[in-house]
Tab-separated table of C-alpha atoms in Angstrom:
chain	number	residue	atom	x	y	z
P	863	MET	CA	0.163	0.122	-0.229
P	864	ASN	CA	0.947	3.545	-0.616
P	865	ASP	CA	-0.050	7.025	0.388
P	866	HIS	CA	0.433	8.044	-3.365
P	867	PRO	CA	-0.920	5.291	-5.298
P	868	GLU	CA	-0.137	7.031	-8.444
P	869	ARG	CA	3.490	7.318	-7.543
P	870	ALA	CA	3.982	4.009	-6.628
P	871	PRO	CA	6.609	2.375	-8.929
P	872	ARG	CA	4.979	0.448	-12.030
P	873	TYR	CA	6.538	-2.261	-13.595
P	874	PHE	CA	5.604	-4.479	-16.675
P	875	GLU	CA	3.279	-6.552	-14.702
P	876	ASP	CA	1.244	-3.793	-13.593
P	877	TYR	CA	0.362	-2.476	-17.044
P	878	VAL	CA	-2.673	-4.791	-17.372
P	879	PRO	CA	-4.535	-4.230	-20.765
P	880	GLY	CA	-7.454	-2.272	-19.656
P	881	LEU	CA	-5.938	-0.323	-16.829
P	882	THR	CA	-6.789	3.330	-17.332
P	883	VAL	CA	-5.003	6.034	-15.335
P	884	ASP	CA	-6.002	9.628	-14.811
P	885	CYS	CA	-2.961	11.793	-15.744
P	886	GLY	CA	-4.509	15.263	-14.655
P	887	THR	CA	-5.282	18.560	-15.960
P	888	PHE	CA	-3.362	21.522	-17.312
P	889	SER	CA	-4.347	24.703	-19.222
P	890	VAL	CA	-2.560	26.716	-21.847
P	891	GLY	CA	-2.610	30.542	-22.223
P	892	GLU	CA	-2.129	32.782	-25.303
P	893	GLU	CA	1.407	33.728	-24.249
P	894	GLU	CA	2.485	30.242	-23.507
P	895	ILE	CA	1.157	29.297	-27.065
P	896	ILE	CA	2.930	31.818	-28.951
P	897	ALA	CA	6.181	31.215	-27.068
P	898	PHE	CA	6.187	27.524	-27.900
P	899	ALA	CA	5.145	28.021	-31.526
P	900	ARG	CA	7.811	30.813	-31.964
P	901	GLU	CA	10.271	28.277	-31.101
P	902	TYR	CA	9.150	25.057	-32.622
P	903	ASP	CA	6.145	25.674	-34.940
P	904	PRO	CA	6.046	29.358	-36.306
P	905	GLN	CA	3.050	29.184	-38.431
P	906	PRO	CA	0.765	32.134	-38.521
P	907	PHE	CA	-2.173	30.436	-36.613
P	908	HIS	CA	0.084	29.639	-33.842
P	909	VAL	CA	1.951	32.584	-33.298
P	910	ASP	CA	0.168	35.574	-34.650
P	911	PRO	CA	-3.415	36.366	-33.052
P	912	VAL	CA	-4.341	38.952	-35.765
P	913	GLU	CA	-3.533	37.006	-38.749
P	914	ALA	CA	-4.843	33.909	-36.983
P	915	LYS	CA	-8.126	35.524	-36.853
P	916	ASP	CA	-8.423	35.520	-40.578
P	917	GLY	CA	-6.721	32.337	-40.748
P	918	PRO	CA	-8.386	28.655	-41.114
P	919	TYR	CA	-9.147	28.425	-37.416
P	920	GLY	CA	-10.712	31.888	-36.827
P	921	GLY	CA	-8.258	32.558	-34.109
P	922	LEU	CA	-4.960	31.445	-32.567
P	923	ILE	CA	-4.658	27.600	-31.739
P	924	ALA	CA	-1.815	25.824	-30.026
P	925	SER	CA	0.606	23.900	-31.906
P	926	GLY	CA	-0.218	20.093	-31.986
P	927	TRP	CA	3.254	19.412	-30.657
P	928	GLN	CA	2.919	21.707	-27.565
P	929	THR	CA	-0.083	19.545	-26.655
P	930	THR	CA	1.638	16.583	-27.155
P	931	ALA	CA	4.601	17.783	-25.148
P	932	LEU	CA	2.413	18.739	-22.190
P	933	MET	CA	0.694	15.649	-22.376
P	934	MET	CA	3.968	13.881	-22.163
P	935	ARG	CA	4.612	15.713	-18.988
P	936	HIS	CA	1.485	14.365	-17.261
P	937	LEU	CA	2.197	10.746	-18.529
P	938	VAL	CA	5.671	11.078	-16.848
P	939	GLU	CA	4.184	12.346	-13.787
P	940	HIS	CA	1.067	9.812	-13.462
P	941	PHE	CA	1.758	6.788	-15.887
P	942	VAL	CA	5.421	6.075	-16.427
P	943	SER	CA	7.758	5.016	-13.540
P	944	PRO	CA	11.143	6.217	-13.606
P	945	GLU	CA	12.087	2.758	-12.185
P	946	SER	CA	10.977	0.656	-15.149
P	947	SER	CA	10.703	3.106	-18.051
P	948	LEU	CA	13.247	2.317	-20.971
P	949	GLY	CA	11.861	4.815	-23.145
P	950	ALA	CA	9.761	4.666	-26.236
P	951	ALA	CA	10.365	2.781	-29.526
P	952	GLY	CA	7.529	5.169	-31.138
P	953	ILE	CA	4.210	6.574	-31.442
P	954	ASP	CA	1.283	5.471	-33.742
P	955	GLU	CA	-1.373	7.503	-35.030
P	956	ILE	CA	-1.233	10.850	-33.467
P	957	ARG	CA	-4.703	12.691	-34.252
P	958	TRP	CA	-5.725	16.188	-33.264
P	959	PRO	CA	-9.503	16.207	-34.195
P	960	ARG	CA	-10.182	19.565	-32.561
P	961	PRO	CA	-7.922	22.681	-31.990
P	962	VAL	CA	-6.726	23.687	-28.578
P	963	ARG	CA	-7.408	27.317	-28.060
P	964	PRO	CA	-6.301	29.908	-25.409
P	965	GLY	CA	-7.538	29.367	-22.031
P	966	ASP	CA	-8.558	25.700	-22.788
P	967	THR	CA	-8.393	23.191	-19.745
P	968	LEU	CA	-7.234	19.987	-21.034
P	969	HIS	CA	-7.333	16.584	-19.257
P	970	VAL	CA	-4.974	13.663	-20.091
P	971	ARG	CA	-5.962	9.952	-19.692
P	972	ALA	CA	-3.929	6.701	-20.337
P	973	THR	CA	-5.032	3.367	-21.080
P	974	VAL	CA	-3.172	0.038	-21.596
P	975	LEU	CA	-4.021	-1.612	-24.950
P	976	GLU	CA	-1.564	-4.279	-25.013
P	977	ALA	CA	1.257	-5.816	-23.137
P	978	ARG	CA	3.643	-8.590	-24.251
P	979	ARG	CA	7.137	-9.960	-23.107
P	980	SER	CA	10.175	-8.957	-25.229
P	981	ASN	CA	11.202	-12.265	-27.282
P	982	SER	CA	14.814	-11.232	-27.335
P	983	LYS	CA	15.327	-9.532	-23.929
P	984	PRO	CA	13.805	-11.433	-21.090
P	985	ASP	CA	14.195	-8.522	-18.545
P	986	ARG	CA	11.621	-6.359	-20.361
P	987	GLY	CA	8.137	-5.967	-22.136
P	988	ILE	CA	6.530	-3.815	-24.605
P	989	ILE	CA	3.361	-1.777	-23.409
P	990	ARG	CA	1.136	-0.077	-25.999
P	991	SER	CA	-1.146	2.573	-24.730
P	992	LEU	CA	-3.587	4.915	-25.619
P	993	ALA	CA	-3.247	8.428	-24.373
P	994	GLU	CA	-6.076	10.733	-24.810
P	995	VAL	CA	-6.542	14.573	-24.300
P	996	THR	CA	-9.961	16.237	-23.855
P	997	ASN	CA	-10.989	19.643	-23.404
P	998	GLN	CA	-13.463	21.370	-20.771
P	999	ASP	CA	-16.323	20.504	-22.820
P	1000	GLY	CA	-15.322	16.959	-22.858
P	1001	ASP	CA	-14.071	17.069	-26.758
P	1002	LEU	CA	-11.181	15.177	-27.833
P	1003	VAL	CA	-8.387	17.439	-28.973
P	1004	MET	CA	-5.695	14.845	-29.013
P	1005	LYS	CA	-4.947	10.809	-28.950
P	1006	LEU	CA	-1.910	8.697	-29.741
P	1007	THR	CA	-0.736	5.342	-29.317
P	1008	ALA	CA	2.552	4.992	-27.499
P	1009	ILE	CA	4.972	1.902	-27.618
P	1010	ASN	CA	7.070	1.786	-24.625
P	1011	PHE	CA	9.527	-0.618	-23.187
P	1012	VAL	CA	9.196	-1.524	-19.627
P	1013	LEU	CA	11.177	-3.567	-17.191
P	1014	LEU	CA	9.787	-6.445	-15.476
P	1015	ARG	CA	9.347	-6.389	-11.555
P	1016	ASP	CA	10.472	-10.397	-11.730
P	1017	PRO	CA	11.894	-11.504	-14.976
P	1018	SER	CA	12.191	-14.861	-13.589
P	1019	ALA	CA	8.396	-15.316	-13.174
Q	1075	MET	CA	11.603	32.134	-60.580
Q	1076	ASN	CA	12.654	33.106	-57.181
Q	1077	ASP	CA	16.042	33.934	-55.421
Q	1078	HIS	CA	14.986	31.841	-52.550
Q	1079	PRO	CA	13.468	28.626	-54.078
Q	1080	GLU	CA	12.833	26.989	-50.735
Q	1081	ARG	CA	10.795	29.957	-49.723
Q	1082	ALA	CA	8.641	30.323	-52.510
Q	1083	PRO	CA	5.045	29.428	-51.391
Q	1084	ARG	CA	4.276	26.013	-51.948
Q	1085	TYR	CA	0.610	25.104	-52.767
Q	1086	PHE	CA	-0.860	21.746	-53.143
Q	1087	GLU	CA	-0.050	21.310	-56.768
Q	1088	ASP	CA	3.718	21.716	-55.677
Q	1089	TYR	CA	3.572	18.575	-53.425
Q	1090	VAL	CA	4.288	16.159	-55.865
Q	1091	PRO	CA	4.752	12.720	-54.491
Q	1092	GLY	CA	8.458	12.124	-54.783
Q	1093	LEU	CA	9.523	15.620	-54.082
Q	1094	THR	CA	12.044	15.570	-51.540
Q	1095	VAL	CA	13.062	18.813	-49.782
Q	1096	ASP	CA	16.333	19.239	-47.525
Q	1097	CYS	CA	15.255	21.050	-44.554
Q	1098	GLY	CA	18.577	22.047	-43.048
Q	1099	THR	CA	20.689	20.884	-39.837
Q	1100	PHE	CA	20.547	21.561	-36.345
Q	1101	SER	CA	22.215	20.476	-33.281
Q	1102	VAL	CA	21.236	19.906	-29.627
Q	1103	GLY	CA	23.651	20.448	-26.421
Q	1104	GLU	CA	23.148	19.030	-22.814
Q	1105	GLU	CA	21.700	22.195	-21.343
Q	1106	GLU	CA	19.283	22.490	-23.914
Q	1107	ILE	CA	18.303	18.736	-23.736
Q	1108	ILE	CA	17.918	18.960	-20.065
Q	1109	ALA	CA	15.895	22.185	-20.308
Q	1110	PHE	CA	13.271	21.012	-22.661
Q	1111	ALA	CA	13.025	17.618	-20.661
Q	1112	ARG	CA	12.551	19.320	-17.418
Q	1113	GLU	CA	9.493	21.032	-18.727
Q	1114	TYR	CA	8.177	18.453	-20.825
Q	1115	ASP	CA	9.672	14.840	-20.293
Q	1116	PRO	CA	11.316	14.712	-16.872
Q	1117	GLN	CA	12.509	11.045	-17.091
Q	1118	PRO	CA	16.016	10.194	-15.659
Q	1119	PHE	CA	17.887	9.796	-18.913
Q	1120	HIS	CA	16.674	13.112	-20.249
Q	1121	VAL	CA	17.358	15.447	-17.229
Q	1122	ASP	CA	20.064	13.903	-14.987
Q	1123	PRO	CA	23.678	13.272	-16.655
Q	1124	VAL	CA	24.639	11.319	-13.608
Q	1125	GLU	CA	21.808	9.052	-13.405
Q	1126	ALA	CA	21.720	8.516	-17.148
Q	1127	LYS	CA	25.029	7.159	-16.976
Q	1128	ASP	CA	23.929	4.015	-15.228
Q	1129	GLY	CA	20.467	3.930	-16.972
Q	1130	PRO	CA	19.531	2.170	-20.209
Q	1131	TYR	CA	21.432	4.568	-22.628
Q	1132	GLY	CA	24.639	4.813	-20.792
Q	1133	GLY	CA	24.303	8.466	-20.976
Q	1134	LEU	CA	21.798	11.518	-21.355
Q	1135	ILE	CA	19.647	11.399	-24.405
Q	1136	ALA	CA	17.152	13.826	-25.780
Q	1137	SER	CA	13.483	13.519	-25.309
Q	1138	GLY	CA	12.024	12.151	-28.513
Q	1139	TRP	CA	9.570	15.098	-28.392
Q	1140	GLN	CA	12.269	17.549	-28.609
Q	1141	THR	CA	13.674	16.089	-31.666
Q	1142	THR	CA	10.248	16.304	-33.006
Q	1143	ALA	CA	9.651	19.632	-32.028
Q	1144	LEU	CA	13.046	20.830	-33.503
Q	1145	MET	CA	12.223	18.996	-36.859
Q	1146	MET	CA	9.074	20.583	-36.991
Q	1147	ARG	CA	10.578	24.315	-36.894
Q	1148	HIS	CA	12.828	22.908	-39.932
Q	1149	LEU	CA	9.747	21.529	-41.961
Q	1150	VAL	CA	7.906	24.953	-41.094
Q	1151	GLU	CA	10.800	26.934	-42.416
Q	1152	HIS	CA	11.652	24.793	-45.543
Q	1153	PHE	CA	8.617	22.500	-46.567
Q	1154	VAL	CA	5.328	24.181	-45.245
Q	1155	SER	CA	4.173	27.346	-46.777
Q	1156	PRO	CA	2.259	29.788	-44.692
Q	1157	GLU	CA	0.146	30.698	-47.850
Q	1158	SER	CA	-1.347	27.330	-48.118
Q	1159	SER	CA	-0.721	25.366	-44.672
Q	1160	LEU	CA	-4.284	24.528	-42.937
Q	1161	GLY	CA	-2.601	22.549	-40.319
Q	1162	ALA	CA	-2.239	18.759	-39.656
Q	1163	ALA	CA	-4.879	16.118	-39.334
Q	1164	GLY	CA	-2.472	13.876	-37.547
Q	1165	ILE	CA	1.123	11.805	-37.585
Q	1166	ASP	CA	1.433	8.308	-38.417
Q	1167	GLU	CA	4.095	6.191	-37.196
Q	1168	ILE	CA	6.744	8.248	-35.197
Q	1169	ARG	CA	10.076	6.037	-34.760
Q	1170	TRP	CA	13.191	6.798	-32.940
Q	1171	PRO	CA	15.225	4.147	-33.883
Q	1172	ARG	CA	18.598	5.709	-32.269
Q	1173	PRO	CA	18.858	7.957	-29.423
Q	1174	VAL	CA	20.113	11.649	-29.832
Q	1175	ARG	CA	23.046	12.566	-27.617
Q	1176	PRO	CA	24.365	16.030	-26.583
Q	1177	GLY	CA	26.402	17.599	-29.251
Q	1178	ASP	CA	24.833	15.482	-32.229
Q	1179	THR	CA	24.081	17.289	-35.472
Q	1180	LEU	CA	20.896	16.362	-36.916
Q	1181	HIS	CA	19.590	16.726	-40.647
Q	1182	VAL	CA	16.180	17.304	-41.445
Q	1183	ARG	CA	14.470	15.868	-45.004
Q	1184	ALA	CA	11.054	15.863	-46.138
Q	1185	THR	CA	9.704	13.633	-49.083
Q	1186	VAL	CA	6.063	13.794	-50.473
Q	1187	LEU	CA	4.691	10.259	-50.319
Q	1188	GLU	CA	1.193	10.824	-51.405
Q	1189	ALA	CA	-1.231	13.899	-52.326
Q	1190	ARG	CA	-4.881	13.767	-53.056
Q	1191	ARG	CA	-7.517	16.502	-53.317
Q	1192	SER	CA	-10.420	16.708	-50.716
Q	1193	ASN	CA	-13.378	15.134	-51.596
Q	1194	SER	CA	-15.489	17.382	-49.563
Q	1195	LYS	CA	-13.607	20.635	-49.627
Q	1196	PRO	CA	-12.722	21.472	-53.356
Q	1197	ASP	CA	-10.343	24.378	-52.103
Q	1198	ARG	CA	-7.675	21.747	-50.725
Q	1199	GLY	CA	-5.969	18.575	-50.666
Q	1200	ILE	CA	-4.161	16.179	-48.348
Q	1201	ILE	CA	-0.657	15.543	-48.492
Q	1202	ARG	CA	1.265	12.577	-46.716
Q	1203	SER	CA	4.898	13.362	-46.249
Q	1204	LEU	CA	7.609	11.364	-44.609
Q	1205	ALA	CA	9.995	13.461	-42.524
Q	1206	GLU	CA	13.226	11.856	-41.428
Q	1207	VAL	CA	16.017	13.151	-39.211
Q	1208	THR	CA	19.631	11.690	-39.286
Q	1209	ASN	CA	22.703	12.413	-37.310
Q	1210	GLN	CA	26.131	13.181	-38.169
Q	1211	ASP	CA	27.105	9.620	-38.923
Q	1212	GLY	CA	24.209	9.092	-41.526
Q	1213	ASP	CA	22.234	7.108	-38.962
Q	1214	LEU	CA	18.379	7.459	-38.778
Q	1215	VAL	CA	17.422	8.656	-35.263
Q	1216	MET	CA	13.773	9.836	-36.082
Q	1217	LYS	CA	10.979	9.551	-38.628
Q	1218	LEU	CA	7.450	9.940	-39.040
Q	1219	THR	CA	4.435	10.379	-41.532
Q	1220	ALA	CA	2.615	13.823	-41.472
Q	1221	ILE	CA	-0.793	14.053	-42.832
Q	1222	ASN	CA	-1.279	17.942	-43.833
Q	1223	PHE	CA	-4.157	19.974	-45.290
Q	1224	VAL	CA	-3.039	22.282	-47.927
Q	1225	LEU	CA	-4.771	24.844	-50.046
Q	1226	LEU	CA	-4.678	24.556	-53.959
Q	1227	ARG	CA	-3.294	27.489	-55.992
Q	1228	ASP	CA	-6.039	26.958	-58.574
Q	1229	PRO	CA	-9.041	25.036	-57.239
Q	1230	SER	CA	-10.709	25.529	-60.549
Q	1231	ALA	CA	-8.271	23.253	-62.349
């Protein structure tokens, strides 16, 4: 037992398909959206509120990569364990079905889809997880499937 | 004709399958790797050089999301046009086959895989592109397939 069950170490054995973890909430403001986009994604609808108004989204929206990066922070804090995480092999199917606008409050949730032990390395397994980000209206603004390498608690089992 | 052909506006008609665009080079230092990861991906092998030394990569490596964000900047500067870009629907198959380490020099290249006009909106098309990042040894450190909406130059054609 642990006072902070969300911070108890998770190993491969704990990532059971169907497990869903609430990874918390964050919001993004206009300044933060512009600062991120100036550095990484300087398209008019991410960096210039005036141009954005006449652009395809009728206003400023966050770079999808900013939503992804902030989601990652929440996965690291609530879903991934430093004790077992060996990093990601990759990501499948990122989708941004709706834009993120200044002031939106976003919620992150992770669900284990699949877990299998590595054939070549008996100390680890491969976890496929769905990460979903929804806004204050409950609309999905982003999802992706992550493929992570995770250590076993007990490789001899 | 244009003195800076890489900055000439590109429209849907210009994204011909097979087109490859050199999107330039960048490098990442240890401080930059740690600063990004502290904000977005605070796993030990991204933020702590000492812990990272005993970790799964034998040293500090960049968050895959940092490589992705820096790649995006180069795509925006060399491949995407503000005149035609309507943003991305999503990304398929991000892979990080090798780690990015402090001091690595990375090169970004984009190749158009597929271009088709939208069925529902005659002013635009959908482009699928492969983006690849290689290091100074020519090894692939990242790739992804982007799905972008792009305006036509001449929707009546």
